[in-house]
Amino acid sequence: MNIVANWSYPTAVKLGRGRIKELADACKTLGLKKPLLVTDRGLASMAITGHALDVLEEAGLGRAIFADVDPNPNENNLEAGIKAYKDGGHDGVVAFGGGSGLDLGKLIAFMAGQTRPVWDFEDIGDWWTRADASKIAPIVAVPTTAGTGSEVGRAGVLTNSVTHVKKIIFHPKLLPGVVICDPELTMGMPKAITVGTGMDAFAHCLEAYSSPFYHPMSGGIALEGMRLVKEFLPRAYKDGADLEARTNMMSAAAMGAVAFQKGLGAIHSLSHPIGAVYNTHHGMTNAVVMPPVLRFNRPAIEEKIARAAAYLGIAGGFDGFYDYVLSLRSELGVPDNLTAMGIKPDRIDELTAMAMEDPSCGGNPVTMTTENTKALFLDCF
Ligand SMILES: [Fe+2]
């Protein structure tokens, strides 16, 4: 089945195979004449990137690229990107890649016209109103993985190069004006990245669904997102060229990011510090800590998860859902626990302190304290 769709929610999304050929039109829709394509170093030399640049060049939009982007982009990458943007006289950004390329691309478009330091726009209260919204450049987003969902998000993650802490930078205009979801761009993903990114999408849906905040729209999207992952992630894992599965995983990734406006929880507040300290893959780490977090949250989410299980066609309520997560993980080759991931439990106090500072911590259905979070970390080994 060849799925093609145009959506206007939460922004203009053009989904379907081969639609990267519409990249130049997407730029022109936003008034761009000289876009800067931002991606990471790994993608810079790949054929899919060259093809995207060809599409821009053939339409007379040039083929400018900035790819000096680390896996966890920091303020130095941002500064270099802003310099490339200004030196090249660009008028907007094509953010191209997985989480790193997308987030840094969005932040370059956001920060190129601002006078305050980027840390002034952290996602705290109404700090975003400090920005001059009229100076934010248009963004076209082109995801090449199916997990982060940053292509439909209003935030970008930036790592502080000194403290190694990840900060969420927020502004409503960080939402890209046009998104091109072309599943053919995700076909070359290695199995481990397919699993890691796919389980990140699942974690976004699960945590958003479980979050106690009142947001039934997000709850509904999260539920259907989980169903798509259940049906299509094992298929994309078995056969990376299964385009129907790849297309549906792109949808699930976008849905996860739309849904987590409702909130995230302990999976992400544990996974962020582990990733910062041990440089593990974000989505794979989420998958590793998922079962202990489900047990931790059970008293608050048992009924809710039973409803989800019924929708997903899983018998046995909460227990059935829990067993399903375990079997999905083993089917996809996810390590059983943090020990199997090669991590030793010798920095738990540090990890706990970082988890308590993480913005996802406040959205967990069971209130996280230093004591119970430390115990939860131990449970993950
Ligand atoms: Fe995530």
mmCIF file of C-alpha atoms and ligand atoms in Angstrom:
data_model
loop_
_atom_site.group_PDB
_atom_site.id
_atom_site.type_symbol
_atom_site.label_atom_id
_atom_site.label_comp_id
_atom_site.label_asym_id
_atom_site.label_seq_id
_atom_site.Cartn_x
_atom_site.Cartn_y
_atom_site.Cartn_z
ATOM 1 C CA MET A 1 0.000 0.000 0.000
ATOM 2 C CA ASN A 2 1.404 3.384 -1.024
ATOM 3 C CA ILE A 3 0.400 5.950 1.581
ATOM 4 C CA VAL A 4 0.324 9.601 0.517
ATOM 5 C CA ALA A 5 -1.139 12.337 2.690
ATOM 6 C CA ASN A 6 -1.180 16.097 3.124
ATOM 7 C CA TRP A 7 -1.974 17.245 6.662
ATOM 8 C CA SER A 8 -2.296 20.702 8.140
ATOM 9 C CA TYR A 9 -2.101 19.486 11.725
ATOM 10 C CA PRO A 10 -0.067 20.484 13.691
ATOM 11 C CA THR A 11 1.578 22.137 10.685
ATOM 12 C CA ALA A 12 1.732 21.460 6.938
ATOM 13 C CA VAL A 13 2.912 17.838 6.614
ATOM 14 C CA LYS A 14 3.596 16.206 3.250
ATOM 15 C CA LEU A 15 3.847 12.471 3.804
ATOM 16 C CA GLY A 16 4.669 9.857 1.195
ATOM 17 C CA ARG A 17 7.461 8.165 -0.700
ATOM 18 C CA GLY A 18 9.527 10.309 -3.040
ATOM 19 C CA ARG A 19 8.131 13.563 -1.710
ATOM 20 C CA ILE A 20 11.609 14.969 -1.079
ATOM 21 C CA LYS A 21 11.251 16.164 -4.671
ATOM 22 C CA GLU A 22 8.806 18.771 -3.285
ATOM 23 C CA LEU A 23 11.518 20.315 -1.086
ATOM 24 C CA ALA A 24 12.076 23.353 -3.297
ATOM 25 C CA ASP A 25 8.332 24.023 -3.503
ATOM 26 C CA ALA A 26 8.126 23.771 0.276
ATOM 27 C CA CYS A 27 10.885 26.397 0.577
ATOM 28 C CA LYS A 28 9.159 28.681 -1.929
ATOM 29 C CA THR A 29 5.849 28.339 -0.045
ATOM 30 C CA LEU A 30 7.603 29.924 2.927
ATOM 31 C CA GLY A 31 9.165 32.637 0.757
ATOM 32 C CA LEU A 32 12.704 31.248 0.807
ATOM 33 C CA LYS A 33 15.116 32.120 -1.970
ATOM 34 C CA LYS A 34 18.384 31.055 -0.350
ATOM 35 C CA PRO A 35 17.882 28.348 2.293
ATOM 36 C CA LEU A 36 20.670 26.804 4.358
ATOM 37 C CA LEU A 37 20.370 23.025 4.731
ATOM 38 C CA VAL A 38 21.474 22.003 8.238
ATOM 39 C CA THR A 39 22.334 18.391 8.985
ATOM 40 C CA ASP A 40 24.847 16.336 10.978
ATOM 41 C CA ARG A 41 28.311 15.221 9.862
ATOM 42 C CA GLY A 42 27.282 11.618 9.315
ATOM 43 C CA LEU A 43 24.477 12.530 6.937
ATOM 44 C CA ALA A 44 26.445 15.215 5.075
ATOM 45 C CA SER A 45 28.121 12.728 2.730
ATOM 46 C CA MET A 46 25.115 10.458 2.221
ATOM 47 C CA ALA A 47 23.231 10.166 -1.074
ATOM 48 C CA ILE A 48 19.892 11.254 0.409
ATOM 49 C CA THR A 49 21.469 14.573 1.432
ATOM 50 C CA GLY A 50 23.082 15.070 -1.965
ATOM 51 C CA HIS A 51 19.717 14.424 -3.589
ATOM 52 C CA ALA A 52 17.985 16.997 -1.373
ATOM 53 C CA LEU A 53 20.647 19.559 -2.336
ATOM 54 C CA ASP A 54 20.132 18.674 -6.023
ATOM 55 C CA VAL A 55 16.415 19.412 -5.678
ATOM 56 C CA LEU A 56 17.198 22.837 -4.198
ATOM 57 C CA GLU A 57 19.834 23.655 -6.789
ATOM 58 C CA GLU A 58 17.688 22.647 -9.760
ATOM 59 C CA ALA A 59 15.024 25.092 -8.539
ATOM 60 C CA GLY A 60 17.555 27.923 -8.307
ATOM 61 C CA LEU A 61 17.758 27.898 -4.496
ATOM 62 C CA GLY A 62 21.472 27.058 -4.271
ATOM 63 C CA ARG A 63 22.972 24.069 -2.461
ATOM 64 C CA ALA A 64 24.296 25.548 0.783
ATOM 65 C CA ILE A 65 24.897 23.094 3.604
ATOM 66 C CA PHE A 66 26.055 23.394 7.213
ATOM 67 C CA ALA A 67 26.943 20.040 8.775
ATOM 68 C CA ASP A 68 29.295 20.855 11.641
ATOM 69 C CA VAL A 69 26.790 19.345 14.050
ATOM 70 C CA ASP A 70 27.680 17.007 16.921
ATOM 71 C CA PRO A 71 25.390 14.087 17.860
ATOM 72 C CA ASN A 72 24.212 16.127 20.864
ATOM 73 C CA PRO A 73 24.489 19.666 19.472
ATOM 74 C CA ASN A 74 25.828 22.337 21.822
ATOM 75 C CA GLU A 75 26.015 26.135 21.840
ATOM 76 C CA ASN A 76 29.314 26.065 19.888
ATOM 77 C CA ASN A 77 27.640 24.164 17.027
ATOM 78 C CA LEU A 78 24.828 26.708 17.183
ATOM 79 C CA GLU A 79 27.214 29.654 17.030
ATOM 80 C CA ALA A 80 29.062 28.156 14.029
ATOM 81 C CA GLY A 81 25.735 27.522 12.310
ATOM 82 C CA ILE A 82 24.527 31.083 12.874
ATOM 83 C CA LYS A 83 27.802 32.361 11.416
ATOM 84 C CA ALA A 84 27.379 30.161 8.309
ATOM 85 C CA TYR A 85 23.783 31.365 8.008
ATOM 86 C CA LYS A 86 24.724 35.054 8.226
ATOM 87 C CA ASP A 87 27.881 34.784 6.083
ATOM 88 C CA GLY A 88 25.867 33.046 3.363
ATOM 89 C CA GLY A 89 23.083 35.643 3.428
ATOM 90 C CA HIS A 90 20.433 32.956 3.954
ATOM 91 C CA ASP A 91 16.743 33.605 4.492
ATOM 92 C CA GLY A 92 15.624 30.352 6.100
ATOM 93 C CA VAL A 93 16.631 26.824 7.069
ATOM 94 C CA VAL A 94 16.018 23.297 5.824
ATOM 95 C CA ALA A 95 16.464 21.233 8.998
ATOM 96 C CA PHE A 96 17.433 17.771 7.747
ATOM 97 C CA GLY A 97 18.188 14.638 9.744
ATOM 98 C CA GLY A 98 17.496 12.873 13.012
ATOM 99 C CA GLY A 99 17.082 14.776 16.267
ATOM 100 C CA SER A 100 20.453 16.554 16.052
ATOM 101 C CA GLY A 101 20.101 17.968 12.534
ATOM 102 C CA LEU A 102 16.459 18.907 13.058
ATOM 103 C CA ASP A 103 16.986 20.595 16.407
ATOM 104 C CA LEU A 104 20.103 22.523 15.469
ATOM 105 C CA GLY A 105 18.556 23.612 12.162
ATOM 106 C CA LYS A 106 15.492 24.915 13.981
ATOM 107 C CA LEU A 107 17.633 26.708 16.568
ATOM 108 C CA ILE A 108 19.773 28.405 13.891
ATOM 109 C CA ALA A 109 16.605 29.768 12.258
ATOM 110 C CA PHE A 110 15.400 30.902 15.668
ATOM 111 C CA MET A 111 18.610 32.456 16.998
ATOM 112 C CA ALA A 112 20.069 34.092 13.866
ATOM 113 C CA GLY A 113 18.032 37.245 14.506
ATOM 114 C CA GLN A 114 18.041 37.341 18.309
ATOM 115 C CA THR A 115 20.265 39.514 20.512
ATOM 116 C CA ARG A 116 19.962 37.608 23.821
ATOM 117 C CA PRO A 117 21.891 34.397 24.594
ATOM 118 C CA VAL A 118 20.118 31.155 23.709
ATOM 119 C CA TRP A 119 19.917 30.026 27.357
ATOM 120 C CA ASP A 120 17.509 32.954 27.982
ATOM 121 C CA PHE A 121 14.921 31.026 25.970
ATOM 122 C CA GLU A 122 14.907 27.825 27.993
ATOM 123 C CA ASP A 123 11.453 26.268 28.330
ATOM 124 C CA ILE A 124 10.648 27.902 31.670
ATOM 125 C CA GLY A 125 7.434 29.850 32.278
ATOM 126 C CA ASP A 126 7.011 32.571 29.654
ATOM 127 C CA TRP A 127 10.732 32.994 28.860
ATOM 128 C CA TRP A 128 9.920 32.450 25.179
ATOM 129 C CA THR A 129 8.206 35.871 25.126
ATOM 130 C CA ARG A 130 11.691 37.411 25.520
ATOM 131 C CA ALA A 131 12.381 36.541 21.864
ATOM 132 C CA ASP A 132 11.752 38.921 18.968
ATOM 133 C CA ALA A 133 9.329 36.701 17.032
ATOM 134 C CA SER A 134 9.550 38.907 13.916
ATOM 135 C CA LYS A 135 13.219 37.902 13.524
ATOM 136 C CA ILE A 136 12.654 34.127 13.442
ATOM 137 C CA ALA A 137 13.436 32.682 10.003
ATOM 138 C CA PRO A 138 11.143 30.129 8.285
ATOM 139 C CA ILE A 139 11.922 26.427 8.724
ATOM 140 C CA VAL A 140 11.306 23.424 6.481
ATOM 141 C CA ALA A 141 11.882 20.150 8.356
ATOM 142 C CA VAL A 142 12.867 16.872 6.721
ATOM 143 C CA PRO A 143 13.216 13.950 9.159
ATOM 144 C CA THR A 144 15.480 11.057 8.157
ATOM 145 C CA THR A 145 14.604 8.876 11.157
ATOM 146 C CA ALA A 146 11.260 7.984 12.736
ATOM 147 C CA GLY A 147 11.445 8.739 16.434
ATOM 148 C CA THR A 148 12.216 12.205 17.716
ATOM 149 C CA GLY A 149 9.200 13.889 16.164
ATOM 150 C CA SER A 150 11.096 17.187 16.371
ATOM 151 C CA GLU A 151 9.804 17.978 12.879
ATOM 152 C CA VAL A 152 6.416 18.773 14.420
ATOM 153 C CA GLY A 153 7.719 20.178 17.712
ATOM 154 C CA ARG A 154 8.022 23.712 19.063
ATOM 155 C CA ALA A 155 11.271 23.103 20.906
ATOM 156 C CA GLY A 156 14.894 22.239 20.268
ATOM 157 C CA VAL A 157 17.296 20.470 22.609
ATOM 158 C CA LEU A 158 20.706 22.073 23.111
ATOM 159 C CA THR A 159 23.461 20.599 25.290
ATOM 160 C CA ASN A 160 25.520 22.956 27.432
ATOM 161 C CA SER A 161 29.098 22.117 26.435
ATOM 162 C CA VAL A 162 30.428 22.957 29.909
ATOM 163 C CA THR A 163 27.896 21.220 32.182
ATOM 164 C CA HIS A 164 26.762 18.574 29.607
ATOM 165 C CA VAL A 165 23.189 19.249 30.708
ATOM 166 C CA LYS A 166 20.573 19.232 27.941
ATOM 167 C CA LYS A 167 18.321 22.276 27.895
ATOM 168 C CA ILE A 168 15.014 22.570 26.074
ATOM 169 C CA ILE A 169 14.749 25.804 24.107
ATOM 170 C CA PHE A 170 11.132 26.717 23.376
ATOM 171 C CA HIS A 171 9.293 29.099 21.087
ATOM 172 C CA PRO A 172 5.980 28.522 19.257
ATOM 173 C CA LYS A 173 7.660 29.674 16.029
ATOM 174 C CA LEU A 174 10.208 26.847 16.272
ATOM 175 C CA LEU A 175 7.421 24.750 14.752
ATOM 176 C CA PRO A 176 8.497 24.209 11.135
ATOM 177 C CA GLY A 177 6.244 25.809 8.507
ATOM 178 C CA VAL A 178 6.382 22.769 6.212
ATOM 179 C CA VAL A 179 7.402 19.176 6.990
ATOM 180 C CA ILE A 180 8.327 16.592 4.375
ATOM 181 C CA CYS A 181 8.030 13.023 5.680
ATOM 182 C CA ASP A 182 9.498 10.850 2.936
ATOM 183 C CA PRO A 183 9.831 7.242 4.159
ATOM 184 C CA GLU A 184 12.471 6.502 1.508
ATOM 185 C CA LEU A 185 14.870 8.714 3.507
ATOM 186 C CA THR A 186 14.571 6.328 6.480
ATOM 187 C CA MET A 187 15.197 3.100 4.553
ATOM 188 C CA GLY A 188 18.947 3.154 5.091
ATOM 189 C CA MET A 189 18.722 3.303 8.892
ATOM 190 C CA PRO A 190 20.661 0.481 10.575
ATOM 191 C CA LYS A 191 18.556 -1.921 12.647
ATOM 192 C CA ALA A 192 19.760 -0.525 15.991
ATOM 193 C CA ILE A 193 18.726 3.007 14.991
ATOM 194 C CA THR A 194 15.372 1.774 13.669
ATOM 195 C CA VAL A 195 14.782 0.171 17.080
ATOM 196 C CA GLY A 196 16.116 3.069 19.154
ATOM 197 C CA THR A 197 14.187 5.762 17.301
ATOM 198 C CA GLY A 198 11.049 3.616 17.076
ATOM 199 C CA MET A 199 11.109 2.917 20.806
ATOM 200 C CA ASP A 200 11.574 6.646 21.431
ATOM 201 C CA ALA A 201 8.333 7.257 19.520
ATOM 202 C CA PHE A 202 6.662 4.530 21.590
ATOM 203 C CA ALA A 203 8.005 6.071 24.827
ATOM 204 C CA HIS A 204 6.656 9.495 23.813
ATOM 205 C CA CYS A 205 3.197 8.021 23.221
ATOM 206 C CA LEU A 206 3.259 5.889 26.389
ATOM 207 C CA GLU A 207 4.450 8.704 28.657
ATOM 208 C CA ALA A 208 2.082 11.260 27.140
ATOM 209 C CA TYR A 209 -0.802 8.813 27.489
ATOM 210 C CA SER A 210 0.157 8.068 31.117
ATOM 211 C CA SER A 211 0.726 11.689 32.112
ATOM 212 C CA PRO A 212 -1.842 12.956 34.629
ATOM 213 C CA PHE A 213 -2.459 16.319 32.930
ATOM 214 C CA TYR A 214 -5.868 16.916 31.327
ATOM 215 C CA HIS A 215 -5.342 16.820 27.565
ATOM 216 C CA PRO A 216 -7.677 14.260 25.943
ATOM 217 C CA MET A 217 -6.675 15.309 22.404
ATOM 218 C CA SER A 218 -3.090 14.313 23.113
ATOM 219 C CA GLY A 219 -4.267 11.182 24.902
ATOM 220 C CA GLY A 220 -6.112 9.998 21.796
ATOM 221 C CA ILE A 221 -3.169 10.691 19.513
ATOM 222 C CA ALA A 222 -0.828 8.848 21.891
ATOM 223 C CA LEU A 223 -3.062 5.782 21.885
ATOM 224 C CA GLU A 224 -3.181 5.491 18.083
ATOM 225 C CA GLY A 225 0.574 6.221 17.948
ATOM 226 C CA MET A 226 1.203 3.189 20.189
ATOM 227 C CA ARG A 227 -0.953 1.064 17.907
ATOM 228 C CA LEU A 228 1.050 2.084 14.849
ATOM 229 C CA VAL A 229 4.332 1.230 16.595
ATOM 230 C CA LYS A 230 2.917 -2.140 17.688
ATOM 231 C CA GLU A 231 1.905 -3.008 14.143
ATOM 232 C CA PHE A 232 4.760 -1.511 12.159
ATOM 233 C CA LEU A 233 7.980 -1.302 14.209
ATOM 234 C CA PRO A 234 8.580 -5.092 14.101
ATOM 235 C CA ARG A 235 7.986 -4.987 10.333
ATOM 236 C CA ALA A 236 10.389 -2.073 9.780
ATOM 237 C CA TYR A 237 12.925 -3.938 11.935
ATOM 238 C CA LYS A 238 12.635 -7.182 9.970
ATOM 239 C CA ASP A 239 12.669 -5.507 6.564
ATOM 240 C CA GLY A 240 14.103 -2.011 6.375
ATOM 241 C CA ALA A 241 12.771 -1.640 2.822
ATOM 242 C CA ASP A 242 9.142 -2.198 3.914
ATOM 243 C CA LEU A 243 7.894 1.248 2.905
ATOM 244 C CA GLU A 244 4.411 0.824 4.337
ATOM 245 C CA ALA A 245 5.994 0.111 7.726
ATOM 246 C CA ARG A 246 8.477 2.979 7.338
ATOM 247 C CA THR A 247 5.653 5.392 6.412
ATOM 248 C CA ASN A 248 3.575 4.400 9.421
ATOM 249 C CA MET A 249 6.577 4.728 11.728
ATOM 250 C CA MET A 250 7.070 8.293 10.444
ATOM 251 C CA SER A 251 3.436 8.976 11.364
ATOM 252 C CA ALA A 252 3.896 7.392 14.799
ATOM 253 C CA ALA A 253 6.988 9.527 15.455
ATOM 254 C CA ALA A 254 5.148 12.728 14.593
ATOM 255 C CA MET A 255 2.186 11.632 16.709
ATOM 256 C CA GLY A 256 4.435 10.961 19.707
ATOM 257 C CA ALA A 257 5.808 14.489 19.566
ATOM 258 C CA VAL A 258 2.351 16.031 19.163
ATOM 259 C CA ALA A 259 1.119 13.931 22.089
ATOM 260 C CA PHE A 260 3.903 14.811 24.501
ATOM 261 C CA GLN A 261 2.725 18.393 24.716
ATOM 262 C CA LYS A 262 0.670 16.670 27.436
ATOM 263 C CA GLY A 263 3.851 15.747 29.287
ATOM 264 C CA LEU A 264 6.575 13.130 29.589
ATOM 265 C CA GLY A 265 7.640 11.219 32.683
ATOM 266 C CA ALA A 266 10.169 9.013 34.434
ATOM 267 C CA ILE A 267 11.298 7.135 31.308
ATOM 268 C CA HIS A 268 12.681 10.384 29.925
ATOM 269 C CA SER A 269 13.862 11.821 33.229
ATOM 270 C CA LEU A 270 15.968 8.668 33.794
ATOM 271 C CA SER A 271 17.077 8.325 30.197
ATOM 272 C CA HIS A 272 18.313 11.920 29.835
ATOM 273 C CA PRO A 273 20.978 11.692 32.600
ATOM 274 C CA ILE A 274 22.048 8.185 31.517
ATOM 275 C CA GLY A 275 22.527 9.511 27.988
ATOM 276 C CA ALA A 276 24.413 12.572 29.228
ATOM 277 C CA VAL A 277 26.804 10.571 31.446
ATOM 278 C CA TYR A 278 27.301 7.395 29.353
ATOM 279 C CA ASN A 279 26.516 8.643 25.835
ATOM 280 C CA THR A 280 23.940 5.906 25.230
ATOM 281 C CA HIS A 281 21.337 6.116 22.448
ATOM 282 C CA HIS A 282 18.339 8.076 23.747
ATOM 283 C CA GLY A 283 15.575 5.862 22.385
ATOM 284 C CA MET A 284 17.332 2.602 23.220
ATOM 285 C CA THR A 285 17.852 3.848 26.793
ATOM 286 C CA ASN A 286 14.134 4.632 27.001
ATOM 287 C CA ALA A 287 13.357 1.071 25.951
ATOM 288 C CA VAL A 288 15.726 -0.314 28.608
ATOM 289 C CA VAL A 289 14.190 1.625 31.517
ATOM 290 C CA MET A 290 10.582 1.233 30.312
ATOM 291 C CA PRO A 291 9.562 -1.934 32.276
ATOM 292 C CA PRO A 292 10.891 -0.722 35.671
ATOM 293 C CA VAL A 293 9.134 2.629 35.113
ATOM 294 C CA LEU A 294 5.875 0.831 34.266
ATOM 295 C CA ARG A 295 6.151 -1.097 37.557
ATOM 296 C CA PHE A 296 6.983 2.132 39.397
ATOM 297 C CA ASN A 297 3.943 3.913 37.950
ATOM 298 C CA ARG A 298 1.534 0.985 38.203
ATOM 299 C CA PRO A 299 -0.460 2.299 41.197
ATOM 300 C CA ALA A 300 -1.337 5.461 39.269
ATOM 301 C CA ILE A 301 -1.838 4.105 35.751
ATOM 302 C CA GLU A 302 -3.137 0.544 36.088
ATOM 303 C CA GLU A 303 -6.670 1.326 34.891
ATOM 304 C CA LYS A 304 -5.522 3.646 32.129
ATOM 305 C CA ILE A 305 -3.057 1.102 30.776
ATOM 306 C CA ALA A 306 -5.760 -1.577 30.869
ATOM 307 C CA ARG A 307 -7.857 0.673 28.570
ATOM 308 C CA ALA A 308 -4.874 1.092 26.248
ATOM 309 C CA ALA A 309 -4.289 -2.664 26.240
ATOM 310 C CA ALA A 310 -7.902 -3.240 25.198
ATOM 311 C CA TYR A 311 -7.508 -0.786 22.304
ATOM 312 C CA LEU A 312 -4.231 -2.395 21.240
ATOM 313 C CA GLY A 313 -5.800 -5.857 21.205
ATOM 314 C CA ILE A 314 -3.729 -7.052 24.165
ATOM 315 C CA ALA A 315 -5.487 -9.363 26.657
ATOM 316 C CA GLY A 316 -4.875 -9.230 30.397
ATOM 317 C CA GLY A 317 -5.051 -5.518 31.268
ATOM 318 C CA PHE A 318 -1.966 -3.927 32.810
ATOM 319 C CA ASP A 319 -0.124 -7.244 33.140
ATOM 320 C CA GLY A 320 -0.822 -8.083 29.526
ATOM 321 C CA PHE A 321 0.509 -4.691 28.426
ATOM 322 C CA TYR A 322 3.614 -5.111 30.588
ATOM 323 C CA ASP A 323 4.300 -8.555 29.118
ATOM 324 C CA TYR A 324 3.765 -7.135 25.626
ATOM 325 C CA VAL A 325 6.463 -4.481 26.251
ATOM 326 C CA LEU A 326 8.874 -7.204 27.417
ATOM 327 C CA SER A 327 8.209 -9.352 24.351
ATOM 328 C CA LEU A 328 8.483 -6.375 21.969
ATOM 329 C CA ARG A 329 11.856 -5.522 23.499
ATOM 330 C CA SER A 330 13.204 -9.041 23.128
ATOM 331 C CA GLU A 331 11.880 -9.285 19.561
ATOM 332 C CA LEU A 332 13.806 -6.087 18.734
ATOM 333 C CA GLY A 333 17.004 -7.045 20.562
ATOM 334 C CA VAL A 334 16.756 -4.357 23.266
ATOM 335 C CA PRO A 335 19.154 -5.014 26.193
ATOM 336 C CA ASP A 336 17.343 -6.411 29.269
ATOM 337 C CA ASN A 337 18.629 -3.766 31.663
ATOM 338 C CA LEU A 338 21.296 -1.118 32.178
ATOM 339 C CA THR A 339 23.862 -3.768 33.177
ATOM 340 C CA ALA A 340 23.340 -5.479 29.817
ATOM 341 C CA MET A 341 23.861 -2.047 28.266
ATOM 342 C CA GLY A 342 27.338 -2.006 29.816
ATOM 343 C CA ILE A 343 26.626 0.466 32.623
ATOM 344 C CA LYS A 344 27.724 -0.011 36.240
ATOM 345 C CA PRO A 345 25.600 1.184 39.166
ATOM 346 C CA ASP A 346 28.374 3.343 40.633
ATOM 347 C CA ARG A 347 27.065 6.834 39.870
ATOM 348 C CA ILE A 348 23.462 6.436 41.003
ATOM 349 C CA ASP A 349 23.441 9.459 43.323
ATOM 350 C CA GLU A 350 24.655 11.695 40.528
ATOM 351 C CA LEU A 351 22.119 10.239 38.069
ATOM 352 C CA THR A 352 19.330 10.641 40.637
ATOM 353 C CA ALA A 353 20.169 14.299 41.233
ATOM 354 C CA MET A 354 20.135 14.910 37.476
ATOM 355 C CA ALA A 355 16.819 13.057 37.050
ATOM 356 C CA MET A 356 15.225 15.218 39.738
ATOM 357 C CA GLU A 357 16.315 18.325 37.798
ATOM 358 C CA ASP A 358 14.998 16.996 34.496
ATOM 359 C CA PRO A 359 11.910 18.814 33.167
ATOM 360 C CA SER A 360 10.161 15.461 32.443
ATOM 361 C CA CYS A 361 10.247 14.558 36.141
ATOM 362 C CA GLY A 362 7.237 16.742 37.020
ATOM 363 C CA GLY A 363 4.953 14.980 34.515
ATOM 364 C CA ASN A 364 5.333 11.487 35.938
ATOM 365 C CA PRO A 365 2.086 9.974 37.258
ATOM 366 C CA VAL A 366 3.765 8.912 40.524
ATOM 367 C CA THR A 367 5.518 11.802 42.269
ATOM 368 C CA MET A 368 9.275 11.340 41.994
ATOM 369 C CA THR A 369 11.382 11.877 45.126
ATOM 370 C CA THR A 370 15.130 11.462 45.574
ATOM 371 C CA GLU A 371 14.467 8.279 47.536
ATOM 372 C CA ASN A 372 12.078 6.525 45.138
ATOM 373 C CA THR A 373 14.008 7.688 42.065
ATOM 374 C CA LYS A 374 17.239 6.204 43.421
ATOM 375 C CA ALA A 375 15.404 2.932 44.039
ATOM 376 C CA LEU A 376 13.997 3.099 40.506
ATOM 377 C CA PHE A 377 17.487 3.537 39.068
ATOM 378 C CA LEU A 378 18.696 0.498 41.041
ATOM 379 C CA ASP A 379 15.748 -1.427 39.651
ATOM 380 C CA CYS A 380 16.979 -0.667 36.118
ATOM 381 C CA PHE A 381 20.253 -2.620 36.642
HETATM 382 FE FE FE B 1 12.431 11.036 23.575
#
